[in-house]
Short mmCIF file of C-alpha atoms in Angstrom, two decimals:
data_model
loop_
_atom_site.label_atom_id
_atom_site.label_comp_id
_atom_site.label_asym_id
_atom_site.label_seq_id
_atom_site.Cartn_x
_atom_site.Cartn_y
_atom_site.Cartn_z
CA MET A 1 0.98 -23.33 -25.42
CA GLY A 2 2.46 -23.81 -21.92
CA LEU A 3 6.07 -23.04 -22.85
CA PRO A 4 5.42 -19.70 -24.64
CA ARG A 5 3.25 -18.45 -21.76
CA THR A 6 5.94 -19.43 -19.25
CA LEU A 7 8.58 -17.60 -21.25
CA LEU A 8 6.31 -14.56 -21.54
CA ARG A 9 5.65 -14.47 -17.81
CA THR A 10 9.34 -14.82 -16.98
CA ALA A 11 10.40 -12.16 -19.45
CA ALA A 12 7.76 -9.72 -18.25
CA VAL A 13 8.73 -10.15 -14.60
CA GLY A 14 12.37 -9.70 -15.50
CA SER A 15 11.71 -6.55 -17.51
CA LEU A 16 9.59 -4.94 -14.81
CA SER A 17 12.09 -5.85 -12.12
CA ALA A 18 14.95 -4.45 -14.16
CA ALA A 19 13.06 -1.20 -14.64
CA LEU A 20 12.54 -0.89 -10.91
CA VAL A 21 16.20 -1.63 -10.20
CA THR A 22 17.23 1.04 -12.70
CA GLY A 23 14.90 3.48 -10.94
CA GLY A 24 16.48 2.70 -7.58
CA ALA A 25 13.38 1.01 -6.17
CA LEU A 26 15.12 -2.20 -5.17
CA GLY A 27 17.62 -2.79 -2.41
CA PRO A 28 20.06 -5.66 -2.03
CA ALA A 29 19.69 -9.12 -3.52
CA PRO A 30 16.90 -11.41 -2.27
CA ALA A 31 17.33 -12.81 1.19
CA ALA A 32 15.62 -15.41 3.33
CA ARG A 33 14.85 -12.72 5.88
CA ALA A 34 13.80 -9.20 4.96
CA ALA A 35 16.39 -6.51 5.72
CA THR A 36 15.19 -3.22 7.14
CA GLY A 37 14.51 -0.44 4.66
CA SER A 38 14.94 -2.68 1.62
CA VAL A 39 12.74 -4.53 -0.84
CA ASP A 40 13.55 -8.22 -0.75
CA PHE A 41 12.20 -10.96 -2.97
CA VAL A 42 11.47 -14.18 -1.13
CA ASP A 43 9.80 -17.55 -1.57
CA ILE A 44 6.98 -18.38 0.84
CA THR A 45 5.57 -21.87 1.20
CA GLY A 46 1.83 -21.73 0.76
CA ASP A 47 -0.87 -24.33 1.31
CA GLY A 48 0.18 -27.84 0.36
CA GLY A 49 3.79 -26.80 -0.21
CA THR A 50 3.03 -24.48 -3.15
CA VAL A 51 5.73 -21.84 -3.59
CA LEU A 52 4.45 -18.27 -3.59
CA LYS A 53 6.70 -15.53 -4.94
CA ALA A 54 6.66 -12.51 -2.66
CA ASN A 55 8.43 -9.29 -1.79
CA VAL A 56 8.92 -7.73 1.64
CA VAL A 57 9.45 -4.10 2.61
CA THR A 58 10.26 -3.14 6.19
CA PRO A 59 10.57 0.28 7.86
CA ARG A 60 13.92 1.98 7.56
CA GLY A 61 16.08 2.09 10.65
CA ALA A 62 14.27 -0.65 12.53
CA GLY A 63 16.25 -1.84 15.52
CA ALA A 64 16.52 -5.19 17.21
CA GLY A 65 13.34 -6.02 19.06
CA ASP A 66 11.22 -3.43 17.20
CA ARG A 67 7.78 -4.57 16.10
CA PHE A 68 5.57 -3.02 13.41
CA PRO A 69 2.02 -3.61 12.14
CA LEU A 70 1.90 -6.11 9.28
CA LEU A 71 0.16 -5.50 5.95
CA VAL A 72 -0.31 -8.40 3.52
CA LEU A 73 -1.13 -7.51 -0.10
CA PRO A 74 -2.27 -10.32 -2.45
CA THR A 75 -1.83 -9.38 -6.11
CA SER A 76 -4.57 -8.58 -8.58
CA TRP A 77 -5.73 -11.00 -11.24
CA GLY A 78 -2.99 -11.32 -13.85
CA LEU A 79 -0.52 -8.86 -12.28
CA PRO A 80 2.95 -9.81 -10.93
CA GLN A 81 4.26 -9.43 -7.40
CA ILE A 82 5.80 -6.02 -8.02
CA GLN A 83 2.32 -4.52 -8.53
CA TYR A 84 2.24 -2.77 -5.15
CA LEU A 85 5.90 -1.79 -4.77
CA ALA A 86 5.28 1.97 -4.85
CA GLN A 87 2.58 1.73 -2.19
CA ALA A 88 4.56 -0.84 -0.20
CA ARG A 89 7.48 1.59 0.08
CA ARG A 90 5.13 4.36 1.16
CA LEU A 91 3.44 2.18 3.76
CA ALA A 92 6.78 0.89 5.04
CA ASP A 93 7.98 4.47 5.44
CA ALA A 94 4.83 5.02 7.52
CA GLY A 95 5.86 2.22 9.88
CA TYR A 96 4.48 -1.03 8.45
CA VAL A 97 6.02 -4.33 7.47
CA VAL A 98 4.53 -4.97 4.02
CA VAL A 99 4.45 -8.38 2.34
CA SER A 100 3.07 -8.57 -1.20
CA TYR A 101 2.75 -11.96 -2.81
CA ASN A 102 1.76 -13.39 -6.15
CA VAL A 103 -1.37 -15.46 -5.64
CA ARG A 104 -1.19 -19.10 -6.62
CA GLY A 105 -1.58 -19.98 -10.28
CA PHE A 106 -0.22 -16.70 -11.62
CA TRP A 107 3.16 -15.74 -12.98
CA GLN A 108 6.02 -17.44 -11.13
CA SER A 109 4.03 -18.66 -8.13
CA GLY A 110 3.14 -22.33 -8.16
CA GLY A 111 -0.21 -24.05 -8.26
CA GLN A 112 -3.29 -23.36 -10.35
CA ILE A 113 -5.80 -20.51 -10.35
CA GLU A 114 -8.37 -21.15 -7.62
CA VAL A 115 -10.46 -17.91 -7.88
CA GLY A 116 -10.51 -17.28 -4.15
CA GLY A 117 -10.92 -20.92 -3.27
CA PRO A 118 -9.94 -22.63 0.01
CA ARG A 119 -6.28 -22.89 -1.02
CA ASP A 120 -6.12 -19.15 -1.71
CA VAL A 121 -7.54 -18.47 1.74
CA ALA A 122 -5.09 -20.89 3.34
CA ASP A 123 -2.21 -19.25 1.40
CA ALA A 124 -3.02 -15.89 2.98
CA SER A 125 -2.71 -17.42 6.45
CA ARG A 126 0.59 -19.10 5.50
CA VAL A 127 1.93 -15.72 4.34
CA ILE A 128 0.98 -14.20 7.69
CA ASP A 129 2.69 -17.10 9.48
CA TRP A 130 5.85 -16.55 7.44
CA ALA A 131 5.89 -12.81 8.09
CA LEU A 132 5.52 -13.26 11.84
CA ALA A 133 8.42 -15.71 11.84
CA ASN A 134 10.76 -13.84 9.49
CA THR A 135 10.11 -10.09 9.84
CA PRO A 136 9.66 -7.62 12.70
CA ALA A 137 5.87 -7.90 12.29
CA ASP A 138 3.58 -7.47 15.28
CA ALA A 139 1.17 -10.41 15.63
CA ARG A 140 -1.37 -8.17 17.37
CA HIS A 141 -1.78 -5.75 14.47
CA ILE A 142 -2.34 -7.35 11.06
CA GLY A 143 -4.11 -5.94 8.02
CA MET A 144 -4.73 -7.01 4.44
CA ALA A 145 -5.39 -4.99 1.32
CA GLY A 146 -5.58 -5.46 -2.40
CA VAL A 147 -7.08 -4.38 -5.69
CA SER A 148 -9.58 -6.60 -7.52
CA TYR A 149 -8.54 -10.23 -6.96
CA GLY A 150 -6.40 -9.17 -4.02
CA ALA A 151 -9.41 -7.40 -2.51
CA GLY A 152 -11.60 -10.48 -2.67
CA ILE A 153 -8.91 -12.72 -1.20
CA SER A 154 -8.31 -10.19 1.60
CA LEU A 155 -11.99 -10.25 2.58
CA LEU A 156 -12.13 -14.04 2.42
CA ALA A 157 -8.98 -14.31 4.52
CA ALA A 158 -10.45 -11.94 7.12
CA ALA A 159 -13.47 -14.23 7.42
CA HIS A 160 -11.32 -17.30 8.02
CA ASP A 161 -8.34 -15.92 9.96
CA GLU A 162 -9.26 -13.94 13.08
CA ARG A 163 -5.77 -12.44 13.22
CA VAL A 164 -6.69 -10.04 10.40
CA GLY A 165 -7.80 -6.88 12.21
CA ALA A 166 -8.40 -4.55 9.26
CA VAL A 167 -9.00 -4.83 5.51
CA ALA A 168 -9.02 -2.38 2.61
CA ALA A 169 -10.77 -4.06 -0.34
CA LEU A 170 -10.38 -1.93 -3.48
CA SER A 171 -12.40 -2.68 -6.65
CA GLY A 172 -13.15 -6.15 -5.35
CA TRP A 173 -16.07 -8.49 -5.05
CA ALA A 174 -18.29 -9.46 -2.16
CA ASP A 175 -20.67 -11.63 -4.18
CA LEU A 176 -19.09 -13.34 -7.19
CA ILE A 177 -22.39 -14.49 -8.67
CA GLU A 178 -24.02 -11.07 -8.44
CA SER A 179 -20.90 -9.66 -10.08
CA ILE A 180 -20.80 -11.85 -13.19
CA TYR A 181 -24.32 -13.37 -13.32
CA SER A 182 -26.68 -10.67 -12.08
CA GLY A 183 -30.23 -10.87 -13.36
CA ARG A 184 -29.43 -14.51 -14.23
CA THR A 185 -27.47 -13.14 -17.19
CA GLN A 186 -23.85 -13.88 -18.06
CA HIS A 187 -21.63 -10.78 -18.08
CA SER A 188 -19.73 -12.18 -21.03
CA GLN A 189 -17.31 -9.34 -21.85
CA ALA A 190 -16.10 -9.08 -18.27
CA VAL A 191 -15.60 -12.82 -17.86
CA ALA A 192 -13.94 -13.10 -21.27
CA LEU A 193 -11.47 -10.42 -20.18
CA LEU A 194 -10.70 -12.33 -16.97
CA ASN A 195 -10.43 -15.61 -18.86
CA GLY A 196 -8.05 -14.16 -21.43
CA THR A 197 -5.72 -12.49 -18.95
CA GLY A 198 -5.83 -15.54 -16.67
CA THR A 199 -4.83 -17.84 -19.52
CA LEU A 200 -2.05 -15.49 -20.63
CA THR A 201 -0.49 -14.87 -17.21
CA GLY A 202 -1.49 -17.94 -15.23
CA ARG A 203 -2.62 -21.54 -15.14
CA PRO A 204 -6.38 -22.07 -14.82
CA GLY A 205 -7.17 -25.33 -13.05
CA PRO A 206 -9.58 -27.94 -14.44
CA GLU A 207 -12.40 -26.85 -12.13
CA LEU A 208 -12.18 -23.25 -13.34
CA GLN A 209 -11.96 -24.35 -16.96
CA GLN A 210 -15.13 -26.41 -16.56
CA ILE A 211 -16.98 -23.57 -14.84
CA LEU A 212 -16.03 -21.17 -17.65
CA ALA A 213 -17.03 -23.66 -20.34
CA ASP A 214 -20.44 -24.12 -18.71
CA PHE A 215 -20.80 -20.35 -18.26
CA PHE A 216 -20.17 -19.44 -21.88
CA ALA A 217 -22.18 -22.39 -23.21
CA SER A 218 -25.21 -21.39 -21.09
CA ARG A 219 -25.60 -24.90 -19.68
CA LEU A 220 -28.64 -24.45 -17.47
CA GLU A 221 -28.36 -27.99 -16.14
CA ARG A 222 -25.07 -26.89 -14.49
CA GLU A 223 -26.41 -23.55 -13.20
CA GLU A 224 -26.84 -24.63 -9.56
CA GLU A 225 -23.33 -26.05 -9.50
CA MET A 226 -21.90 -22.79 -10.89
CA ILE A 227 -23.81 -20.74 -8.32
CA ALA A 228 -22.59 -22.96 -5.47
CA TRP A 229 -19.01 -22.59 -6.77
CA GLY A 230 -19.38 -18.81 -6.78
CA LYS A 231 -21.03 -18.54 -3.38
CA LYS A 232 -18.20 -20.55 -1.83
CA ARG A 233 -15.84 -17.86 -3.13
CA SER A 234 -17.95 -14.88 -2.04
CA PRO A 235 -17.09 -12.91 1.13
CA ALA A 236 -20.80 -12.15 1.52
CA THR A 237 -21.32 -15.83 2.33
CA TYR A 238 -19.10 -15.40 5.38
CA VAL A 239 -20.22 -11.95 6.54
CA ASP A 240 -21.20 -13.35 9.95
CA ARG A 241 -17.62 -14.56 10.46
CA ILE A 242 -16.19 -11.15 9.58
CA ASN A 243 -18.61 -9.54 12.02
CA ALA A 244 -17.70 -12.05 14.73
CA ASN A 245 -13.99 -11.41 14.17
CA GLY A 246 -14.53 -7.65 14.46
CA THR A 247 -12.42 -6.89 11.38
CA ALA A 248 -12.54 -3.22 10.34
CA VAL A 249 -13.55 -3.20 6.66
CA MET A 250 -13.00 -0.46 4.10
CA LEU A 251 -14.62 -0.98 0.68
CA ALA A 252 -13.87 1.15 -2.38
CA ASN A 253 -15.23 0.76 -5.88
CA ALA A 254 -16.17 2.66 -9.04
CA TRP A 255 -19.68 3.40 -10.27
CA GLY A 256 -18.94 1.98 -13.70
CA ASP A 257 -17.07 -1.16 -12.64
CA THR A 258 -17.91 -3.61 -15.44
CA VAL A 259 -16.28 -6.56 -13.66
CA PHE A 260 -17.54 -6.12 -10.09
CA PRO A 261 -20.50 -3.68 -10.20
CA PRO A 262 -20.97 -1.59 -7.05
CA ASP A 263 -24.32 -3.05 -5.94
CA GLN A 264 -22.84 -6.27 -4.61
CA TYR A 265 -20.53 -4.10 -2.46
CA THR A 266 -23.34 -1.89 -1.14
CA ASP A 267 -25.41 -4.95 -0.16
CA PHE A 268 -22.41 -6.43 1.64
CA TYR A 269 -21.65 -3.13 3.36
CA GLU A 270 -25.15 -2.96 4.83
CA LYS A 271 -24.71 -6.42 6.41
CA LEU A 272 -21.44 -5.51 8.14
CA THR A 273 -21.70 -4.60 11.82
CA VAL A 274 -17.97 -3.92 12.29
CA PRO A 275 -16.20 -0.54 11.84
CA LYS A 276 -16.72 0.07 8.14
CA ARG A 277 -16.29 2.56 5.32
CA LEU A 278 -17.65 2.65 1.75
CA ALA A 279 -16.28 4.92 -0.98
CA LEU A 280 -17.65 5.03 -4.53
CA ARG A 281 -16.13 7.09 -7.34
CA PRO A 282 -16.34 7.51 -11.13
CA GLY A 283 -14.39 4.99 -13.19
CA ASP A 284 -14.21 1.32 -14.08
CA HIS A 285 -12.52 -1.74 -12.69
CA GLY A 286 -9.34 -0.77 -10.84
CA THR A 287 -9.04 2.62 -12.53
CA ALA A 288 -9.64 4.69 -9.39
CA GLU A 289 -6.59 3.12 -7.71
CA LEU A 290 -4.35 2.97 -10.77
CA THR A 291 -2.29 6.16 -10.37
CA GLY A 292 -1.43 5.21 -6.79
CA MET A 293 0.27 2.04 -7.98
CA PHE A 294 2.69 4.23 -9.90
CA GLY A 295 3.45 6.20 -6.76
CA LEU A 296 1.36 9.22 -7.78
CA PRO A 297 -1.06 11.00 -5.43
CA ASN A 298 -4.25 9.01 -5.15
CA ASP A 299 -7.12 9.50 -2.74
CA VAL A 300 -8.03 5.79 -2.62
CA TRP A 301 -4.58 4.84 -1.36
CA THR A 302 -4.52 7.85 0.95
CA ASP A 303 -7.79 6.63 2.50
CA THR A 304 -6.29 3.15 2.76
CA GLY A 305 -3.31 4.45 4.71
CA ARG A 306 -5.55 6.45 7.06
CA TRP A 307 -7.78 3.39 7.60
CA PHE A 308 -4.83 1.25 8.67
CA ASP A 309 -3.23 4.02 10.71
CA HIS A 310 -6.36 4.28 12.82
CA HIS A 311 -7.31 0.61 13.13
CA LEU A 312 -3.84 -0.96 13.37
CA LYS A 313 -1.72 1.81 14.92
CA GLY A 314 -4.38 3.62 16.96
CA VAL A 315 -3.78 6.99 15.31
CA ASP A 316 -6.51 9.52 16.10
CA ASN A 317 -6.80 10.84 12.53
CA GLY A 318 -10.56 11.34 12.55
CA VAL A 319 -11.38 8.57 10.10
CA ASP A 320 -13.79 7.09 12.64
CA ARG A 321 -15.67 10.38 12.94
CA GLU A 322 -16.16 11.01 9.24
CA ALA A 323 -19.30 10.00 7.36
CA PRO A 324 -18.68 6.31 6.63
CA VAL A 325 -20.29 6.40 3.16
CA ARG A 326 -18.52 8.71 0.70
CA LEU A 327 -19.78 9.28 -2.84
CA MET A 328 -18.21 11.21 -5.70
CA PRO A 329 -20.80 11.92 -8.42
CA ARG A 330 -19.96 11.01 -12.01
CA SER A 331 -21.05 14.44 -13.18
CA GLY A 332 -18.45 16.30 -11.13
CA GLY A 333 -17.98 17.79 -7.69
CA GLY A 334 -16.38 16.56 -4.51
CA TYR A 335 -17.32 13.82 -2.11
CA GLU A 336 -20.71 13.65 -0.46
CA GLY A 337 -20.94 12.05 2.97
CA CYS A 338 -23.77 9.88 4.27
CA PRO A 339 -24.25 8.03 7.58
CA ASP A 340 -25.21 4.79 5.79
CA TRP A 341 -26.13 3.49 2.35
CA ARG A 342 -29.88 3.77 2.98
CA SER A 343 -29.47 7.52 3.50
CA VAL A 344 -27.86 8.11 0.11
CA ALA A 345 -31.23 8.90 -1.50
CA ALA A 346 -33.84 10.91 0.39
CA ALA A 347 -36.78 10.04 -1.87
CA ASP A 348 -37.85 8.08 -4.94
CA ARG A 349 -39.42 9.75 -7.95
CA LYS A 350 -41.44 7.58 -10.31
CA PHE A 351 -42.41 7.98 -13.90
CA ASP A 352 -45.00 5.72 -15.49
CA LEU A 353 -44.37 3.23 -18.27
CA SER A 354 -47.83 3.48 -19.74
CA GLY A 355 -49.36 1.70 -22.69
CA THR A 356 -48.50 -1.59 -24.37
CA THR A 357 -45.34 -1.99 -26.42
CA THR A 358 -44.07 -5.02 -28.33
CA ILE A 359 -40.47 -5.39 -29.49
CA ARG A 360 -38.68 -8.02 -31.52
CA THR A 361 -35.54 -9.67 -30.24
CA ASN A 362 -32.08 -10.65 -31.55
CA VAL A 363 -31.08 -7.19 -32.82
CA ASN A 364 -29.07 -4.52 -30.99
CA SER A 365 -31.19 -1.38 -31.14
CA GLY A 366 -28.23 0.93 -30.61
CA ALA A 367 -28.78 1.27 -26.88
CA ASP A 368 -26.11 -0.58 -24.97
CA GLY A 369 -23.89 -0.40 -21.90
CA GLY A 370 -20.70 0.36 -23.80
CA ILE A 371 -17.45 -1.59 -23.84
CA VAL A 372 -15.91 -3.23 -20.81
CA LEU A 373 -13.33 -0.89 -19.17
CA LEU A 374 -13.24 1.60 -22.07
CA SER A 375 -16.64 3.30 -21.74
CA SER A 376 -16.50 3.92 -17.99
CA VAL A 377 -12.90 5.12 -18.20
CA LEU A 378 -13.98 7.73 -20.75
CA ASP A 379 -16.76 8.70 -18.37
CA GLN A 380 -14.23 8.98 -15.52
CA ILE A 381 -11.72 11.07 -17.47
CA ALA A 382 -13.85 13.10 -19.89
CA ARG A 383 -17.38 12.67 -18.47
CA THR A 384 -18.50 11.10 -21.74
CA PRO A 385 -20.57 8.00 -20.96
CA ALA A 386 -22.07 5.73 -23.59
CA VAL A 387 -24.64 7.64 -25.65
CA ALA A 388 -27.64 6.93 -27.87
CA SER A 389 -29.95 9.14 -29.91
CA ILE A 390 -33.25 8.40 -28.22
CA PRO A 391 -35.52 9.66 -31.06
CA LEU A 392 -33.63 7.53 -33.59
CA LEU A 393 -33.78 4.25 -31.67
CA PRO A 394 -35.80 1.81 -33.82
CA ARG A 395 -39.04 1.08 -31.99
CA ARG A 396 -39.19 -2.30 -33.69
CA TRP A 397 -36.36 -3.46 -31.40
CA ALA A 398 -36.47 -0.97 -28.53
CA ALA A 399 -39.20 0.06 -26.10
CA VAL A 400 -38.85 3.71 -25.03
CA TRP A 401 -40.53 5.74 -22.31
CA GLN A 402 -39.61 9.28 -21.23
CA SER A 403 -40.31 11.45 -18.21
CA GLU A 404 -41.37 15.06 -18.38
CA LYS A 405 -38.66 17.73 -18.55
CA TYR A 406 -37.33 18.53 -15.10
CA GLY A 407 -37.31 22.14 -13.98
CA ASN A 408 -34.55 21.52 -11.47
CA PRO A 409 -31.47 19.29 -11.49
CA GLN A 410 -32.19 15.70 -10.44
CA ARG A 411 -29.47 14.23 -8.23
CA VAL A 412 -29.75 10.50 -8.90
CA ARG A 413 -28.15 8.54 -6.06
CA GLY A 414 -28.39 4.77 -5.73
CA ALA A 415 -30.20 2.12 -7.76
CA ALA A 416 -33.19 2.89 -10.00
CA ARG A 417 -35.85 0.16 -10.02
CA LEU A 418 -37.91 -1.06 -12.94
CA HIS A 419 -41.31 -2.72 -12.40
CA THR A 420 -43.24 -3.96 -15.43
CA THR A 421 -45.31 -6.80 -16.86
CA VAL A 422 -43.86 -8.89 -19.68
CA THR A 423 -45.51 -11.32 -22.05
CA ALA A 424 -43.10 -13.45 -24.10
CA THR A 425 -43.68 -15.63 -27.14
CA GLU A 426 -41.02 -18.09 -25.93
CA GLU A 427 -40.24 -19.70 -22.56
CA SER A 428 -36.79 -18.06 -22.32
CA GLY A 429 -35.55 -14.58 -23.06
CA THR A 430 -33.33 -11.66 -22.09
CA LEU A 431 -34.05 -7.99 -21.79
CA VAL A 432 -31.68 -5.14 -20.90
CA ALA A 433 -32.94 -1.93 -19.31
CA TYR A 434 -31.14 1.40 -19.72
CA LEU A 435 -31.74 4.70 -17.97
CA TYR A 436 -30.65 7.75 -20.02
CA ASP A 437 -30.24 11.45 -19.32
CA VAL A 438 -31.81 13.02 -22.42
CA GLY A 439 -30.85 16.54 -23.50
CA PRO A 440 -32.87 19.02 -25.64
CA LEU A 441 -31.60 17.46 -28.91
CA GLY A 442 -32.56 13.95 -27.89
CA LEU A 443 -29.05 12.71 -27.18
CA GLY A 444 -29.14 10.29 -24.27
CA LYS A 445 -26.21 9.80 -21.90
CA LEU A 446 -26.22 6.49 -20.09
CA VAL A 447 -27.02 6.80 -16.41
CA SER A 448 -27.31 3.09 -15.60
CA ASN A 449 -28.34 -0.28 -16.97
CA ALA A 450 -28.92 -3.90 -15.95
CA PRO A 451 -29.80 -7.20 -17.68
CA TYR A 452 -32.61 -9.65 -16.87
CA THR A 453 -33.01 -13.21 -18.13
CA PHE A 454 -35.94 -15.57 -17.63
CA HIS A 455 -36.40 -19.29 -18.25
CA GLY A 456 -39.33 -21.66 -17.96
CA ARG A 457 -42.07 -19.10 -18.59
CA THR A 458 -45.33 -20.07 -20.29
CA PRO A 459 -45.48 -18.41 -23.72
CA GLY A 460 -48.31 -15.90 -23.92
CA LYS A 461 -48.77 -15.70 -20.15
CA PRO A 462 -47.89 -12.31 -18.55
CA PHE A 463 -45.45 -12.21 -15.64
CA GLY A 464 -44.05 -9.45 -13.47
CA VAL A 465 -40.47 -8.23 -13.69
CA ASP A 466 -38.70 -6.29 -10.95
CA LEU A 467 -35.21 -5.24 -11.91
CA GLU A 468 -32.77 -3.09 -9.94
CA LEU A 469 -30.37 -1.18 -12.17
CA PHE A 470 -26.75 -0.74 -11.15
CA SER A 471 -26.22 1.97 -8.55
CA THR A 472 -24.83 5.31 -9.62
CA ALA A 473 -24.45 8.97 -8.65
CA TYR A 474 -25.40 11.20 -11.55
CA ASP A 475 -26.81 14.74 -11.78
CA VAL A 476 -29.43 15.27 -14.50
CA PRO A 477 -29.35 18.95 -15.54
CA ALA A 478 -32.43 21.16 -15.42
CA GLY A 479 -34.32 21.09 -18.72
CA HIS A 480 -33.38 17.45 -19.37
CA ARG A 481 -35.55 14.39 -18.98
CA LEU A 482 -34.97 10.73 -18.13
CA ALA A 483 -35.69 7.93 -20.56
CA LEU A 484 -36.04 4.22 -19.96
CA VAL A 485 -35.09 2.07 -22.92
CA VAL A 486 -35.49 -1.70 -23.06
CA ASP A 487 -34.05 -3.90 -25.78
CA THR A 488 -32.79 -7.48 -25.99
CA VAL A 489 -29.15 -7.44 -27.16
CA ASP A 490 -26.08 -5.89 -25.51
CA PRO A 491 -22.44 -6.81 -26.23
CA LEU A 492 -21.73 -6.84 -22.47
CA TYR A 493 -24.03 -9.82 -21.90
CA ILE A 494 -25.08 -13.18 -23.30
CA GLU A 495 -28.71 -13.06 -24.42
CA HIS A 496 -31.17 -15.96 -24.38
CA ASN A 497 -33.77 -14.91 -26.93
CA PRO A 498 -34.80 -17.60 -29.42
CA SER A 499 -34.80 -16.45 -33.03
CA GLY A 500 -37.94 -14.54 -33.91
CA ALA A 501 -39.12 -14.12 -30.32
CA ARG A 502 -41.08 -11.05 -29.23
CA LEU A 503 -41.55 -9.35 -25.86
CA THR A 504 -44.60 -7.28 -24.95
CA PHE A 505 -44.50 -4.75 -22.10
CA SER A 506 -47.81 -3.71 -20.56
CA SER A 507 -49.08 -1.69 -17.63
CA PRO A 508 -52.20 -3.33 -16.13
CA ALA A 509 -54.53 -1.04 -14.23
CA ASN A 510 -54.16 -3.12 -11.08
CA ASP A 511 -50.37 -3.33 -11.38
CA PRO A 512 -49.02 -0.31 -13.31
CA SER A 513 -45.48 -0.30 -14.68
CA TYR A 514 -43.01 2.34 -13.60
CA VAL A 515 -39.39 3.31 -13.02
CA SER A 516 -38.50 4.49 -9.53
CA VAL A 517 -35.47 6.81 -9.48
CA PRO A 518 -33.67 7.46 -6.16
CA LEU A 519 -32.99 11.15 -5.64
CA ARG A 520 -30.98 13.07 -3.09
CA GLU A 521 -32.31 16.31 -1.65
CA GLN A 522 -31.44 19.43 -3.62
#
């Protein structure tokens, strides 16, 4: 298998490079030192002597002795080093030296995939060292940016290298475990996508292969080891270092990101004490930034340029005076500004989950979170989220509660919270909660969802469940109602329900069950 993948990677890089040359994007042949105004392909020695394939773009017309702010762009998971060329040219024209490099383990760079491990962090510092020695980069003004994998590595590098003064982390992760194992539930479709693209375009190391094998096999005896592995690779673990370094941090993500859901970013944002900015938009993983990588107008990349202009070049462009939290609702409209994440919702509105309901497990009721990437992209482009007919959901496998009809639009902003009491017939199990916007005909549009898995419970003994659904910004029209649906099977996740198990949801008088929905003022 190794030889065909190597040939595929080489051919793909060659084809993409040829296309760029034909389009006039490339300058002269590769050189050991970047020439001004050109795009040059270079080899950079990373940690332990590993060769990293990189390209360098410098401002046009730079003279001897000129110095420019440096931007380092690690590539996304599975994408080659030419990923950022369009943006690199734009940033270079704005007065930056831009170095983009293929992270270790992917494409033609050496080494094995580390998933933001210590060698990846050390590689970022080696790239900075190389740029300071071989380009007109200014050691006093250094920034890092990236999409997805490149975003996570940029944040990790900022925690470990105090030279990094500003970061723009786009569609990235702050907490790897909360991203792929929230609610103690494996996000199987997302990880399978990463595993497949990583195997096709890179070389997973033995540690990663073991972690993935344990993940998909649900080996609980290895759970603590997997969590420790993920925390070591999570910028949130090192938030105190980022704060101590004073790095200005811009975070951007999509409401429907099925790889790195927005909540782990919002939690991280609240812990930052440095200059910071958070932008959340409709879409899925990496889709909000995609058009910018083709050189088309894109507000995410525009914000990125403004962020660096202010924090690396000292430009008074007003970015520091704007509301630091910017939200674009999924249901349309422009950006809404907030002073912090806690101010996104002005109040919570509850509806009760009364009565006692028992459902059987192991069958998908028809309520689910959609398909990784596809469903949220459709929501982004056509405002058509995953749907379910609420009246037709089989109550044998789905518990359903609905609010009253709302006389006014309900501006849902943030994370809805479920509180209930569960009694299980087995010691382990999984439930998935969905919040729907239900129209007059009973068609429910998915507002949010989240999974929850339990182990080691005493069969027949009630226990409390508190589950925070993924954050969103969604406007429920007047005349509609909200519905909470709970079932036990969703293609996005691995479920842990033994065959024939049942779950009972109750609302004790001394501890009533409810859903709390965060709402912004009308």
